Short mmCIF file of C-alpha atoms in Angstrom, two decimals:
data_model
loop_
_atom_site.label_atom_id
_atom_site.label_comp_id
_atom_site.label_asym_id
_atom_site.label_seq_id
_atom_site.Cartn_x
_atom_site.Cartn_y
_atom_site.Cartn_z
CA MET A 1 -36.95 -39.04 -30.73
CA GLY A 2 -35.59 -37.67 -33.78
CA LYS A 3 -36.24 -34.25 -35.27
CA ALA A 4 -39.79 -33.26 -35.26
CA VAL A 5 -41.43 -33.79 -38.81
CA GLN A 6 -43.72 -31.11 -40.21
CA LEU A 7 -46.50 -32.70 -42.34
CA THR A 8 -47.24 -31.11 -45.59
CA THR A 9 -50.77 -31.52 -46.41
CA LYS A 10 -53.00 -30.63 -49.22
CA VAL A 11 -56.36 -28.89 -48.33
CA ALA A 12 -59.00 -31.59 -48.98
CA PRO A 13 -62.62 -30.49 -50.25
CA LYS A 14 -64.92 -29.42 -47.43
CA GLY A 15 -67.17 -32.52 -47.63
CA THR A 16 -64.03 -34.76 -47.03
CA PHE A 17 -63.95 -34.30 -43.40
CA ILE A 18 -67.74 -34.88 -42.89
CA GLY A 19 -67.37 -38.16 -44.93
CA LEU A 20 -64.44 -39.17 -43.08
CA MET A 21 -65.78 -38.73 -39.70
CA ALA A 22 -69.15 -40.45 -40.68
CA LEU A 23 -66.87 -43.51 -41.47
CA LEU A 24 -64.89 -43.32 -38.32
CA ILE A 25 -67.81 -42.59 -36.05
CA THR A 26 -69.61 -45.67 -37.41
CA ILE A 27 -66.46 -47.89 -36.67
CA GLU A 28 -66.12 -46.17 -33.11
CA SER A 29 -69.85 -46.94 -32.50
CA LEU A 30 -68.83 -50.58 -32.64
CA SER A 31 -66.26 -49.90 -29.92
CA GLY A 32 -68.65 -48.11 -27.61
CA VAL A 33 -71.20 -51.01 -28.04
CA VAL A 34 -69.00 -53.96 -27.23
CA GLN A 35 -67.40 -52.05 -24.25
CA GLY A 36 -70.94 -51.34 -23.19
CA PHE A 37 -72.40 -54.96 -23.09
CA LEU A 38 -69.42 -56.45 -21.40
CA ASN A 39 -70.47 -55.28 -17.87
CA PRO A 40 -74.32 -56.16 -17.96
CA ILE A 41 -73.92 -59.40 -19.65
CA LEU A 42 -70.89 -61.19 -18.46
CA PRO A 43 -72.04 -61.40 -14.72
CA ALA A 44 -75.37 -62.83 -16.08
CA LEU A 45 -73.72 -65.68 -17.65
CA GLY A 46 -73.18 -67.63 -14.44
CA PRO A 47 -76.33 -69.79 -14.50
CA VAL A 48 -76.01 -70.13 -18.36
CA PHE A 49 -72.54 -72.03 -18.08
CA ASP A 50 -72.73 -73.14 -14.55
CA ILE A 51 -69.75 -70.93 -13.47
CA ASP A 52 -69.24 -69.16 -10.31
CA ALA A 53 -68.20 -65.51 -9.50
CA PRO A 54 -64.56 -66.09 -9.35
CA THR A 55 -64.72 -67.52 -13.01
CA ILE A 56 -66.51 -64.43 -14.07
CA ASN A 57 -64.06 -62.36 -12.54
CA GLY A 58 -61.24 -64.06 -14.19
CA ILE A 59 -62.84 -63.32 -17.62
CA PHE A 60 -63.02 -59.67 -16.89
CA LEU A 61 -59.41 -59.88 -15.67
CA ILE A 62 -58.41 -61.50 -19.05
CA ALA A 63 -60.39 -58.51 -20.69
CA ASN A 64 -58.49 -55.84 -18.65
CA VAL A 65 -55.12 -57.51 -19.30
CA SER A 66 -55.96 -57.88 -23.21
CA PHE A 67 -56.80 -54.30 -23.32
CA ALA A 68 -53.68 -53.09 -21.74
CA VAL A 69 -51.56 -55.50 -23.70
CA LEU A 70 -53.06 -54.73 -27.15
CA THR A 71 -52.96 -50.96 -26.43
CA PRO A 72 -49.31 -50.38 -27.37
CA LEU A 73 -49.04 -53.47 -29.76
CA ILE A 74 -51.90 -52.21 -32.10
CA SER A 75 -50.80 -48.74 -31.87
CA ARG A 76 -47.21 -49.60 -33.05
CA LEU A 77 -48.34 -51.88 -35.74
CA GLY A 78 -50.36 -48.84 -37.06
CA ASP A 79 -47.24 -46.78 -37.27
CA ARG A 80 -45.26 -49.59 -38.83
CA PHE A 81 -47.77 -51.02 -41.38
CA GLY A 82 -50.34 -48.30 -41.98
CA TYR A 83 -53.31 -46.88 -40.08
CA LYS A 84 -56.12 -47.89 -42.42
CA ARG A 85 -54.73 -51.61 -42.78
CA VAL A 86 -54.46 -52.21 -39.40
CA LEU A 87 -57.70 -50.56 -38.47
CA LEU A 88 -59.31 -52.88 -40.98
CA ALA A 89 -57.71 -55.83 -39.37
CA SER A 90 -58.60 -54.88 -35.90
CA THR A 91 -62.25 -54.44 -36.94
CA VAL A 92 -62.38 -57.76 -38.54
CA LEU A 93 -61.13 -59.35 -35.36
CA VAL A 94 -63.60 -57.44 -33.15
CA ALA A 95 -66.34 -58.74 -35.48
CA ALA A 96 -65.26 -62.07 -35.19
CA GLY A 97 -65.15 -61.72 -31.39
CA VAL A 98 -68.89 -60.55 -31.59
CA GLY A 99 -69.73 -63.64 -33.93
CA LEU A 100 -68.27 -65.88 -31.32
CA LEU A 101 -70.04 -64.27 -28.43
CA SER A 102 -73.40 -64.28 -30.30
CA PHE A 103 -73.51 -67.54 -31.99
CA VAL A 104 -71.09 -70.06 -30.26
CA PRO A 105 -72.58 -70.92 -26.79
CA SER A 106 -69.72 -72.18 -24.88
CA LEU A 107 -67.31 -70.81 -22.21
CA ILE A 108 -64.35 -71.26 -24.30
CA ALA A 109 -65.94 -69.14 -27.01
CA ILE A 110 -66.88 -66.61 -24.63
CA ILE A 111 -63.37 -66.22 -23.41
CA ALA A 112 -61.98 -66.23 -27.04
CA GLY A 113 -64.64 -63.58 -27.98
CA VAL A 114 -63.74 -61.48 -25.08
CA ILE A 115 -60.12 -61.43 -26.06
CA LEU A 116 -60.83 -60.66 -29.67
CA ILE A 117 -63.25 -57.61 -28.97
CA THR A 118 -60.55 -56.05 -26.93
CA CYS A 119 -58.87 -55.07 -30.09
CA VAL A 120 -61.33 -52.12 -30.05
CA VAL A 121 -58.63 -50.52 -27.76
CA GLY A 122 -56.50 -49.67 -31.00
CA PHE A 123 -59.45 -47.83 -32.72
CA ILE A 124 -58.89 -44.25 -31.41
CA PRO A 125 -54.93 -44.40 -31.83
CA LEU A 126 -55.18 -45.59 -35.28
CA MET A 127 -58.08 -43.14 -36.25
CA MET A 128 -56.01 -40.25 -34.69
CA GLY A 129 -53.18 -41.33 -37.17
CA ILE A 130 -55.62 -41.30 -40.02
CA LEU A 131 -56.88 -37.76 -39.01
CA ARG A 132 -53.25 -36.49 -38.62
CA LEU A 133 -52.23 -37.53 -42.37
CA THR A 134 -55.55 -36.30 -43.98
CA ARG A 135 -56.92 -33.58 -41.91
CA PRO A 136 -54.43 -32.31 -39.53
CA ASP A 137 -56.14 -29.07 -38.80
CA GLU A 138 -59.14 -30.95 -37.80
CA THR A 139 -57.65 -33.42 -35.48
CA ARG A 140 -58.92 -31.96 -32.11
CA ARG A 141 -62.48 -31.50 -33.62
CA GLY A 142 -62.35 -35.03 -35.00
CA VAL A 143 -61.19 -36.51 -31.61
CA SER A 144 -64.00 -34.90 -29.87
CA TYR A 145 -66.70 -36.33 -32.18
CA LEU A 146 -64.99 -39.83 -31.67
CA ILE A 147 -64.86 -39.55 -27.84
CA GLY A 148 -68.52 -38.33 -27.79
CA THR A 149 -69.51 -41.38 -29.90
CA LEU A 150 -67.71 -43.69 -27.56
CA MET A 151 -69.39 -42.23 -24.40
CA ILE A 152 -72.88 -42.16 -25.73
CA MET A 153 -72.66 -45.75 -27.34
CA VAL A 154 -71.30 -47.28 -24.19
CA GLY A 155 -74.55 -46.25 -22.50
CA ILE A 156 -76.72 -47.31 -25.40
CA GLY A 157 -74.82 -50.60 -25.70
CA GLY A 158 -75.23 -51.46 -22.09
CA LEU A 159 -78.86 -50.58 -22.13
CA VAL A 160 -80.00 -52.61 -25.12
CA ALA A 161 -77.89 -55.49 -24.18
CA GLY A 162 -79.56 -55.46 -20.92
CA VAL A 163 -83.10 -55.43 -22.64
CA LEU A 164 -82.10 -58.24 -25.14
CA GLY A 165 -80.55 -60.30 -22.50
CA ALA A 166 -83.34 -59.91 -19.80
CA VAL A 167 -84.54 -63.43 -20.80
CA ASP A 168 -81.37 -64.90 -22.39
CA PRO A 169 -78.16 -63.18 -21.56
CA LEU A 170 -76.47 -64.42 -24.76
CA ARG A 171 -78.91 -62.54 -26.73
CA GLY A 172 -77.40 -59.21 -25.28
CA PHE A 173 -74.35 -59.70 -27.54
CA TRP A 174 -76.54 -59.65 -30.50
CA ILE A 175 -76.49 -55.93 -30.47
CA GLY A 176 -72.92 -55.97 -31.68
CA ILE A 177 -73.81 -57.80 -34.91
CA PRO A 178 -75.18 -54.80 -37.02
CA PHE A 179 -72.49 -52.58 -35.74
CA ALA A 180 -69.65 -55.03 -36.63
CA VAL A 181 -70.97 -55.48 -40.21
CA ALA A 182 -71.29 -51.72 -40.55
CA ALA A 183 -67.92 -51.16 -39.03
CA ILE A 184 -66.25 -53.50 -41.60
CA ILE A 185 -67.76 -51.87 -44.55
CA CYS A 186 -66.71 -48.33 -43.30
CA ALA A 187 -63.15 -49.65 -42.69
CA LEU A 188 -63.00 -50.70 -46.23
CA LEU A 189 -64.23 -47.32 -47.52
CA LEU A 190 -61.57 -45.36 -45.63
CA PRO A 191 -59.09 -43.26 -47.78
CA ASP A 192 -55.82 -45.04 -48.31
CA THR A 193 -53.03 -43.37 -46.27
CA PRO A 194 -49.22 -44.01 -46.73
CA ASN A 195 -47.37 -46.11 -44.22
CA PRO A 196 -46.02 -43.40 -41.74
CA ALA A 197 -42.96 -45.35 -40.74
CA LYS A 198 -40.98 -48.14 -42.02
CA GLU A 199 -38.87 -48.78 -39.08
CA PRO A 200 -38.90 -52.39 -37.96
CA ILE A 201 -40.16 -53.26 -34.50
CA ALA A 202 -37.42 -54.21 -31.95
CA ALA A 203 -38.53 -57.75 -30.56
CA LEU A 204 -36.77 -57.43 -27.04
CA PRO A 205 -38.25 -54.21 -26.04
CA MET A 206 -41.62 -55.45 -27.39
CA ILE A 207 -41.44 -58.63 -25.28
CA SER A 208 -40.19 -56.79 -22.31
CA CYS A 209 -43.13 -54.39 -22.57
CA LEU A 210 -45.94 -56.78 -23.32
CA VAL A 211 -44.99 -59.45 -20.74
CA GLY A 212 -44.31 -56.71 -18.19
CA ILE A 213 -47.84 -55.44 -18.70
CA ILE A 214 -49.37 -58.84 -18.38
CA LEU A 215 -47.53 -59.58 -15.17
CA PHE A 216 -48.12 -56.11 -13.68
CA MET A 217 -51.87 -55.84 -14.56
CA THR A 218 -52.40 -59.36 -13.31
CA GLY A 219 -50.57 -58.79 -9.92
CA LEU A 220 -52.68 -55.39 -9.33
CA SER A 221 -56.03 -57.22 -10.22
CA MET A 222 -55.49 -60.45 -8.27
CA ALA A 223 -53.81 -58.57 -5.19
CA PRO A 224 -57.04 -58.21 -3.28
CA ASP A 225 -57.85 -61.88 -3.72
CA TRP A 226 -54.44 -63.25 -3.44
CA GLY A 227 -53.39 -60.85 -0.54
CA TRP A 228 -51.12 -57.76 -1.03
CA GLY A 229 -48.33 -59.80 0.95
CA SER A 230 -48.70 -63.05 -1.17
CA TRP A 231 -45.83 -64.12 -2.97
CA ARG A 232 -47.76 -64.47 -6.02
CA THR A 233 -48.79 -60.75 -5.97
CA LEU A 234 -45.23 -59.56 -5.09
CA VAL A 235 -43.75 -61.71 -7.84
CA SER A 236 -46.18 -60.64 -10.43
CA ILE A 237 -45.90 -56.96 -9.59
CA VAL A 238 -42.27 -56.71 -9.06
CA LEU A 239 -41.24 -58.76 -12.13
CA GLY A 240 -43.69 -56.91 -14.23
CA ALA A 241 -42.57 -53.31 -12.94
CA GLY A 242 -38.92 -54.65 -13.64
CA LEU A 243 -39.58 -55.57 -17.16
CA LEU A 244 -41.57 -52.23 -17.85
CA ALA A 245 -38.50 -50.52 -16.43
CA ALA A 246 -36.37 -52.38 -18.71
CA TRP A 247 -38.46 -51.48 -21.71
CA ALA A 248 -38.39 -47.89 -20.72
CA LEU A 249 -34.58 -47.95 -20.61
CA MET A 250 -34.27 -49.54 -23.84
CA ASP A 251 -36.66 -47.46 -25.71
CA SER A 252 -35.53 -44.27 -24.26
CA ARG A 253 -31.98 -44.45 -25.28
CA PRO A 254 -30.93 -41.14 -26.89
CA ARG A 255 -29.24 -42.54 -30.09
CA ASP A 256 -31.48 -42.22 -33.22
CA GLU A 257 -30.16 -45.42 -34.90
CA VAL A 258 -31.33 -47.72 -31.99
CA ARG A 259 -34.18 -49.96 -32.92
CA ARG A 260 -37.25 -49.56 -30.60
CA PHE A 261 -40.69 -50.92 -29.97
CA THR A 262 -42.10 -47.31 -29.13
CA ASP A 263 -39.87 -44.33 -28.98
CA LEU A 264 -40.25 -43.43 -25.33
CA ARG A 265 -38.03 -40.25 -25.73
CA MET A 266 -41.28 -38.43 -26.51
CA LEU A 267 -42.15 -38.47 -22.79
CA LYS A 268 -39.07 -35.95 -22.49
CA LEU A 269 -41.62 -33.53 -23.99
CA ARG A 270 -43.24 -31.62 -21.04
CA SER A 271 -46.64 -31.62 -22.83
CA ILE A 272 -46.68 -35.29 -23.48
CA ARG A 273 -45.26 -36.04 -19.97
CA SER A 274 -47.97 -34.00 -18.24
CA VAL A 275 -50.74 -35.35 -20.26
CA SER A 276 -49.61 -39.07 -19.65
CA ILE A 277 -49.55 -38.37 -15.75
CA ALA A 278 -52.88 -36.64 -15.80
CA THR A 279 -54.48 -39.53 -17.81
CA PHE A 280 -53.17 -41.97 -15.33
CA PHE A 281 -54.76 -40.27 -12.45
CA PHE A 282 -58.00 -39.52 -14.48
CA GLY A 283 -58.21 -43.32 -15.02
CA PHE A 284 -57.41 -44.05 -11.49
CA ALA A 285 -60.34 -41.75 -10.32
CA SER A 286 -63.14 -42.12 -12.83
CA ILE A 287 -63.50 -45.52 -14.84
CA SER A 288 -62.42 -47.46 -11.88
CA TYR A 289 -65.44 -46.13 -10.01
CA PHE A 290 -68.12 -47.77 -12.15
CA GLY A 291 -68.37 -51.05 -10.40
CA THR A 292 -68.66 -49.17 -7.13
CA ASN A 293 -71.30 -46.97 -8.73
CA GLY A 294 -73.39 -49.92 -9.70
CA LEU A 295 -72.98 -51.30 -6.17
CA VAL A 296 -74.25 -47.99 -4.56
CA LEU A 297 -77.18 -47.74 -6.93
CA HIS A 298 -78.10 -51.34 -6.18
CA SER A 299 -77.50 -51.60 -2.45
CA ASP A 300 -80.59 -51.74 -0.05
CA ARG A 301 -80.26 -48.69 2.19
CA SER A 302 -82.07 -50.46 5.16
CA SER A 303 -79.30 -53.03 5.37
CA THR A 304 -76.12 -51.08 4.35
CA GLY A 305 -77.04 -47.45 5.17
CA TYR A 306 -76.67 -46.28 1.65
CA GLY A 307 -78.10 -47.08 -1.89
CA PHE A 308 -81.22 -46.84 -3.69
CA ASP A 309 -82.21 -50.49 -4.33
CA PHE A 310 -82.45 -49.98 -8.03
CA SER A 311 -82.68 -53.04 -10.45
CA PRO A 312 -80.06 -53.60 -13.14
CA MET A 313 -82.42 -52.34 -15.69
CA ILE A 314 -82.87 -49.02 -13.95
CA ILE A 315 -79.09 -48.63 -13.43
CA ALA A 316 -78.49 -49.21 -17.20
CA VAL A 317 -80.95 -46.49 -17.82
CA ILE A 318 -79.29 -43.99 -15.52
CA LEU A 319 -75.86 -44.97 -17.15
CA ALA A 320 -77.39 -44.27 -20.67
CA VAL A 321 -78.98 -40.91 -19.61
CA THR A 322 -75.94 -39.62 -17.88
CA SER A 323 -73.83 -40.52 -20.81
CA LEU A 324 -75.35 -37.67 -22.59
CA PHE A 325 -73.46 -35.30 -20.27
CA SER A 326 -70.24 -36.96 -21.54
CA LEU A 327 -71.25 -36.57 -24.96
CA PHE A 328 -71.85 -32.90 -24.36
CA SER A 329 -68.57 -32.23 -22.63
CA SER A 330 -66.41 -34.25 -24.98
CA LEU A 331 -67.90 -32.08 -27.83
CA SER A 332 -67.04 -28.94 -25.81
CA ALA A 333 -63.27 -29.92 -24.93
CA GLY A 334 -61.92 -28.93 -28.46
CA PRO A 335 -63.39 -25.51 -28.46
CA ILE A 336 -62.27 -24.93 -24.94
CA MET A 337 -58.71 -25.87 -25.77
CA ASN A 338 -58.80 -23.66 -29.03
CA ARG A 339 -60.46 -20.56 -27.72
CA ILE A 340 -59.11 -20.49 -24.12
CA SER A 341 -56.27 -22.79 -23.45
CA GLU A 342 -55.29 -26.54 -23.23
CA ARG A 343 -54.35 -26.05 -19.78
CA VAL A 344 -57.78 -24.91 -18.62
CA ALA A 345 -59.50 -27.90 -20.40
CA LEU A 346 -57.18 -30.35 -18.13
CA VAL A 347 -57.45 -28.59 -15.13
CA SER A 348 -61.25 -27.99 -15.21
CA SER A 349 -61.69 -31.81 -16.13
CA GLY A 350 -59.87 -32.66 -12.77
CA LEU A 351 -61.63 -30.05 -10.58
CA LEU A 352 -64.98 -31.15 -12.09
CA LEU A 353 -64.34 -34.83 -11.36
CA ALA A 354 -63.31 -34.04 -7.67
CA GLY A 355 -66.48 -31.89 -7.49
CA GLY A 356 -68.48 -34.88 -8.41
CA PHE A 357 -67.07 -36.76 -5.62
CA VAL A 358 -67.51 -33.95 -3.17
CA VAL A 359 -71.16 -33.83 -4.06
CA PHE A 360 -71.23 -37.55 -3.17
CA LEU A 361 -69.81 -36.98 0.13
CA VAL A 362 -72.13 -33.99 1.02
CA ALA A 363 -75.32 -35.28 -0.57
CA GLY A 364 -74.84 -38.64 -1.86
CA ASN A 365 -77.37 -40.03 0.61
CA THR A 366 -80.08 -38.50 -1.56
CA LEU A 367 -81.08 -39.56 -4.96
CA ILE A 368 -81.15 -35.92 -6.35
CA GLY A 369 -77.71 -35.50 -4.75
CA TYR A 370 -76.22 -38.62 -6.14
CA PHE A 371 -77.58 -38.02 -9.55
CA ILE A 372 -76.28 -34.41 -9.54
CA GLY A 373 -72.72 -35.71 -8.52
CA PHE A 374 -72.81 -38.33 -11.18
CA SER A 375 -73.79 -36.04 -13.78
CA ILE A 376 -70.77 -33.81 -12.88
CA PHE A 377 -68.67 -37.15 -12.82
CA ASN A 378 -69.78 -37.72 -16.40
CA LEU A 379 -69.30 -34.12 -17.56
CA ALA A 380 -65.60 -34.67 -16.31
CA LEU A 381 -65.45 -38.17 -17.93
CA GLY A 382 -66.11 -36.88 -21.45
CA SER A 383 -64.04 -33.73 -21.25
CA TYR A 384 -60.77 -35.45 -19.99
CA GLN A 385 -61.00 -38.24 -22.33
CA SER A 386 -61.47 -35.89 -25.21
CA ALA A 387 -58.71 -33.43 -24.09
CA THR A 388 -55.99 -35.88 -23.28
CA ARG A 389 -56.34 -37.96 -26.32
CA ALA A 390 -55.99 -35.02 -28.58
CA LEU A 391 -53.13 -33.54 -26.79
CA SER A 392 -51.33 -36.84 -26.48
CA VAL A 393 -50.07 -36.70 -30.15
CA GLU A 394 -49.55 -32.95 -30.59
CA GLY A 395 -45.74 -32.10 -30.66
CA VAL A 396 -44.74 -35.72 -31.84
CA PRO A 397 -43.65 -36.59 -35.37
CA VAL A 398 -46.63 -37.79 -37.49
CA GLU A 399 -44.93 -41.19 -37.93
CA GLU A 400 -45.30 -41.77 -34.17
CA THR A 401 -48.96 -40.48 -33.87
CA SER A 402 -50.47 -43.96 -33.09
CA SER A 403 -47.77 -44.93 -30.77
CA ALA A 404 -48.13 -41.74 -28.78
CA ALA A 405 -51.79 -42.34 -28.48
CA GLY A 406 -51.14 -45.71 -27.56
CA ILE A 407 -48.80 -44.61 -24.64
CA ASN A 408 -51.73 -42.35 -23.42
CA GLU A 409 -54.26 -45.22 -23.62
CA LEU A 410 -51.67 -47.42 -21.70
CA ALA A 411 -51.55 -44.70 -18.98
CA LEU A 412 -55.21 -44.78 -18.84
CA SER A 413 -55.45 -48.74 -18.56
CA VAL A 414 -52.94 -48.83 -15.91
CA GLY A 415 -54.53 -45.99 -14.00
CA ILE A 416 -57.85 -47.78 -14.21
CA ALA A 417 -56.11 -51.14 -12.76
CA CYS A 418 -54.55 -49.19 -9.92
CA GLY A 419 -57.77 -47.22 -9.11
CA ALA A 420 -59.74 -50.55 -8.97
CA ALA A 421 -57.13 -52.28 -6.77
CA VAL A 422 -57.33 -49.44 -4.35
CA ILE A 423 -61.06 -49.41 -4.18
CA LYS A 424 -61.13 -53.25 -3.65
CA MET A 425 -58.39 -52.81 -0.88
CA LEU A 426 -60.37 -50.03 0.89
CA SER A 427 -63.69 -52.26 0.42
CA SER A 428 -62.00 -55.16 1.95
CA MET A 429 -60.94 -53.15 4.93
CA ASN A 430 -64.37 -51.79 5.59
CA VAL A 431 -66.82 -54.48 5.55
CA ASP A 432 -69.81 -55.31 8.00
CA ALA A 433 -70.94 -58.62 9.58
CA GLN A 434 -72.93 -59.41 6.34
CA GLY A 435 -69.88 -58.84 4.18
CA ALA A 436 -71.20 -55.56 2.64
CA ILE A 437 -69.11 -52.30 2.21
CA THR A 438 -69.81 -49.98 5.20
CA GLU A 439 -71.08 -46.51 4.65
CA GLN A 440 -67.63 -45.21 5.95
CA GLY A 441 -66.02 -47.41 3.50
CA ILE A 442 -68.01 -45.84 0.53
CA HIS A 443 -66.95 -42.39 1.83
CA LEU A 444 -63.42 -43.38 2.14
CA ILE A 445 -63.64 -44.57 -1.50
CA TRP A 446 -65.09 -41.10 -2.52
CA ALA A 447 -62.54 -39.09 -0.62
CA THR A 448 -59.72 -41.11 -2.21
CA LEU A 449 -60.85 -40.50 -5.73
CA ALA A 450 -61.37 -36.97 -4.98
CA VAL A 451 -57.79 -36.55 -4.02
CA ALA A 452 -56.60 -38.59 -7.20
CA SER A 453 -58.95 -36.27 -9.10
CA VAL A 454 -57.16 -33.14 -7.87
CA VAL A 455 -53.68 -34.58 -8.55
CA ALA A 456 -54.94 -35.13 -12.18
CA ALA A 457 -55.82 -31.32 -12.17
CA VAL A 458 -52.33 -30.39 -10.82
CA ALA A 459 -50.64 -32.59 -13.39
CA GLY A 460 -52.85 -30.94 -16.13
CA SER A 461 -51.62 -27.50 -14.91
CA ARG A 462 -48.09 -28.34 -15.83
CA PHE A 463 -49.13 -28.59 -19.67
CA PRO A 464 -47.24 -25.72 -21.29
CA LYS A 465 -49.06 -22.74 -22.49
CA ARG A 466 -47.75 -23.18 -26.14
CA GLN A 467 -47.19 -26.66 -27.47
CA PHE A 468 -46.97 -27.53 -31.22
CA THR A 469 -46.84 -25.90 -34.37
CA ARG A 470 -49.73 -26.42 -36.71
CA PRO A 471 -48.91 -28.55 -40.05
CA ILE A 472 -48.16 -26.54 -43.21
CA ARG A 473 -51.23 -26.32 -45.43
CA GLN A 474 -50.88 -26.11 -49.25
CA ALA A 475 -53.62 -25.10 -51.63
#
């Protein structure tokens, strides 16, 4: 990474930040809604298209791989061609995906639509680039608002999609239509920002990165079904890891004149490195658990020894209500970092997350105990997502903002995939005669994720006490 660049920025009128955030929040609402409606709607499409569970799982796999692949790609395109331009293009693609899902009732259209809507993964990195170029002193506060919006809209999106899809699952996608239209309008109204970097994108590192992600994520996701010792699993994971290692070597070379896909020399900064490691373990221990959470809430205690026998609608209501805790904690993360320290924000998030799983272990067999544990879980979820995303770009040159945020998003995606694979492995090792996960297996999952949460807290404790120099402001 070359010399750090200090951005010289004119102070904008007071109303500018409010107006900018109104536009960005509206666009991010689309991201929350489409991420919220996938989980309740996709499993319900089986009878509609006469497809089995493995096919539905395959669609989820395509979505997860697309999220991971598009993360560094869209982020890098933003640094190369301009944040507003790429954000507008991404928003249009997501809107096209919503249109396919809503109005073209075919399996091929569903798959294509799912791929298109995964372009939302670039929204946050691109918005962070816009914030750093236009309101650098407000980046932390802006990110807190964006993450809070994401958290609450995921819950609302899932709930409303469940209500609309109660009779016809395809109607559940309709909630995305008004948000898609509003997001395109707001993307057009965003202020123009200069292209932060003109450096061409190196093809070989890019191909190595993207193909490596596809192979590695596919291997991890399919390992529980193929078998961890299967040649397909081993080839996918080993070859994918090899390509990712090659990408890391190519893009971390010290010479400034080397063309790169993403400047990985930023990982030599202790702040970026500690945040990236913490983000991986946060993803491992949190978002990967949502599938198991639904299973626990839906299971019949009389046959499994755990669970509350809730219907999908009640589960959706619980997710929507507890997302309020994520909203609160995401809005609180910025003030905690500014008034206390960044390290405290990261460590407390990890300990909160671990605390949620400890409550599950101690009192998860009661409804009030599980609700308290899941509320603590959501407090940690909003806090770490806001803190890690804001800190992932501080200390790097402005022209690499989106790429730095993309690296953090990639760490999150890979962490989620690894966590889901471990949960699936633990589940497969602890099943009863009816094929359900045993109570011991559920407790083992909780304990494993609690340990991963503590590791995230330890990684966060390595964040330096003082990090970046704030941008110069001129009247």
